[in-house]
Amino acid sequence: MRKHRNIVLGRVACALLGAAAGIAVFLMLYGTVTLDVANDGWILNGYDETDIQQHYAGWLLFRNSHWTFPLGMCDTLAAPDGTMISYTDSLPWVSIGLKLLRGILPSTFQWFGWYTLFCFAMQGAAGALLCTRGKMLASRAAPVFAALGGLLFACLPTLWERAFRHVALASQYLFLFALYFYLEYRTALRDGKHPRYAWVIFPLLGFTAVGIHPYFLPPVMMCSLLAAVDLARIAHKRLAGAGLFGLSLAAAVAGGVITGALGSGVDVSRHGYGELSMNLNAVLNPSSRGGYTWSKLLPQQHQYPGQYDGFNYLGLGVLVLAVAALLYSLWRTVRSPRQTAQWWRRNLPLVVACAFLTLFAASNNLTLGSWQISIPIPQALTELCGIFRSSGRMFYLVGACIVLFGVYVVRDACGNSRRGRVLACVLLAVVAAVQLWDLSAVAQQKRQIFEQPVEATVVNAEQTQTLGSGHSSLLAASLLREDRTRRLAILAGKQGLATNISIAVSGSYPQAEQSALDAGELLDGGQYDPSTVYVTTDESQYNRWQQIFAEDPGVSLFVTDSCYFLVPVPAA
């Protein structure tokens, strides 16, 4: 009992040290600006692109929406259809939880900084647990190794690249914990144990992943499948293995139905599979959206336009670690082929899973630099793969396994002696230092983003600050310029107004579009709803409004940020 308690306490201590390392990395990159929940100016500026504005608008409008089922339904956005916040990438589980507190939250409340801090902490915690598995956990070097392992995982470029550009996709701790519990479960099975936590952990991770971002469902479910395979392969319990995976899948489906990510009638398959893929040079290619300097040493390499979303650069420290580990493993194969054969028998399912995820990430349009070959696949398969059209993201789990392979080889090479553990810590510290040096330029560039002054937009314009007084909705009265829809959606959310503007990334909303056309026709006929604010980005339409309502003292017309407003004056 005491031994078990010590192991649990050791794991908790390692996780906390890893989390601390992750928090330190976050503060190094972003400072504390984003942690001020009343400061949304940096969101209004955008971050690399305007996706952060889409996520924020989804939260604001969802916060003001009615409770209904599915819980992720937002009836104040894309009215009268409404939409699911899964399709605005507003992290449904987080938004649903905070919506419960909307009565006590301040009027301006952005939680993206705190959630991203949480992501870095959990990434560090998961990395620390992964790195200290096995005998390392019981050694005196465990705390140091845990902190260094957490630091290394928190310094993965794929995490830095997604944070704030696409907050939901910074939740990479989900598949890291899935990988950790799979490896622990496999070890227990080999020791003749059958821990019950697998029947809780894997369904829980699937349930959570689909309500954070559906793209994390495949890597999480892959770990669940691996656990089920090993339950059948090692413990010879095929039925139980099928049951474990089936339960995990059922939990994921339940989470999708509750949040509205599944079963809402929206076609989640989109065009783009094979274009938003991973170039096979991605692990060596420090090139991403935003023009950052991802490496102090390695040059940017050719990739096709859509492949910016397949960014999977590992960092110089990890690359050096991986190459050294591979060379050592080849040498050990010659020295001890039996030990290598045992490694392959133990890890073959995981290797196959990584190969599959790599091929899916690369898609049927295989590219290596400027070289390209397209492999025809049936249209039905293309549409199925289109559910995860940004396929390059599927390599994230493979990248984590590459890091872990390098760390474990270092541990094994140094041995279990006290001197060997110290050497392992020193080597991992060198790897982390090289990784930080390689990424130092991009770290500085990301800090500078938050030093920029807040842009003047329609959201913070003086004329728009009282639109919510006496009005209940903000309606587009025409099809809007795409570069203004997210700003206007934020404005509606901050002013407590429902809107027919659609910012969803999936599905079509014909009723919302028809609502905009109907609103335009109503105004062209000289009529309006006193409770509604109208907006267009069509200057000619605005000129007509000026003529039609020139003698009407009941409306106010103004222009800001290339957005043209007609605002009924509220009754006194």
Coordinates of N, CA, C and O in Angstrom, one line a residue, residues 20 60 63 82 107 168 212 247 286 362 432 436 443 464 475 512 531:
A20 N 4.4 23.3 -14.3 CA 5.1 24.5 -14.0 C 6.0 24.9 -15.1 O 6.1 26.1 -15.5
L60 N -19.2 34.8 -27.5 CA -20.0 36.0 -27.1 C -21.5 35.7 -27.4 O -22.4 36.0 -26.6
R63 N -23.0 32.9 -25.4 CA -23.3 33.3 -24.0 C -24.7 34.0 -23.9 O -25.3 33.8 -22.9
G82 N -29.7 29.5 -36.6 CA -28.8 29.2 -35.5 C -27.7 28.3 -35.9 O -27.8 27.8 -37.1
S107 N -19.2 42.1 -18.2 CA -19.7 42.3 -19.6 C -18.7 41.9 -20.7 O -19.1 41.2 -21.6
A168 N -8.5 26.2 -29.9 CA -8.9 24.8 -29.7 C -7.9 23.8 -30.0 O -7.7 22.8 -29.3
I212 N -14.1 19.6 -27.5 CA -13.0 20.6 -27.6 C -12.7 20.9 -29.0 O -12.8 22.1 -29.4
L247 N -17.1 1.1 -26.2 CA -17.5 2.0 -25.2 C -16.9 3.4 -25.4 O -17.5 4.5 -25.2
P286 N 10.7 24.8 -41.2 CA 10.2 25.8 -40.3 C 9.5 26.9 -41.0 O 9.8 28.1 -40.9
A362 N -0.4 13.1 -44.9 CA 0.2 13.4 -46.2 C -0.9 13.4 -47.3 O -0.7 14.0 -48.4
A432 N 16.8 20.3 -24.6 CA 15.9 21.4 -24.3 C 16.5 22.8 -24.6 O 15.8 23.7 -25.2
L436 N 15.2 25.5 -27.3 CA 14.8 26.9 -27.0 C 15.7 27.9 -27.8 O 15.1 28.9 -28.2
A443 N 9.9 33.1 -30.5 CA 9.4 33.5 -29.2 C 9.4 35.0 -29.1 O 8.4 35.6 -28.6
T464 N -20.8 52.8 -32.2 CA -21.5 51.5 -32.1 C -21.6 51.0 -30.6 O -22.1 50.0 -30.4
L475 N -29.0 42.9 -37.8 CA -29.2 42.1 -39.0 C -28.4 42.7 -40.2 O -28.4 43.9 -40.5
A512 N -30.5 32.2 -43.1 CA -29.8 33.4 -42.6 C -29.5 34.3 -43.8 O -29.7 35.5 -43.7
S531 N -36.8 47.6 -33.4 CA -35.9 46.9 -32.4 C -34.7 46.3 -33.1 O -33.9 45.6 -32.4

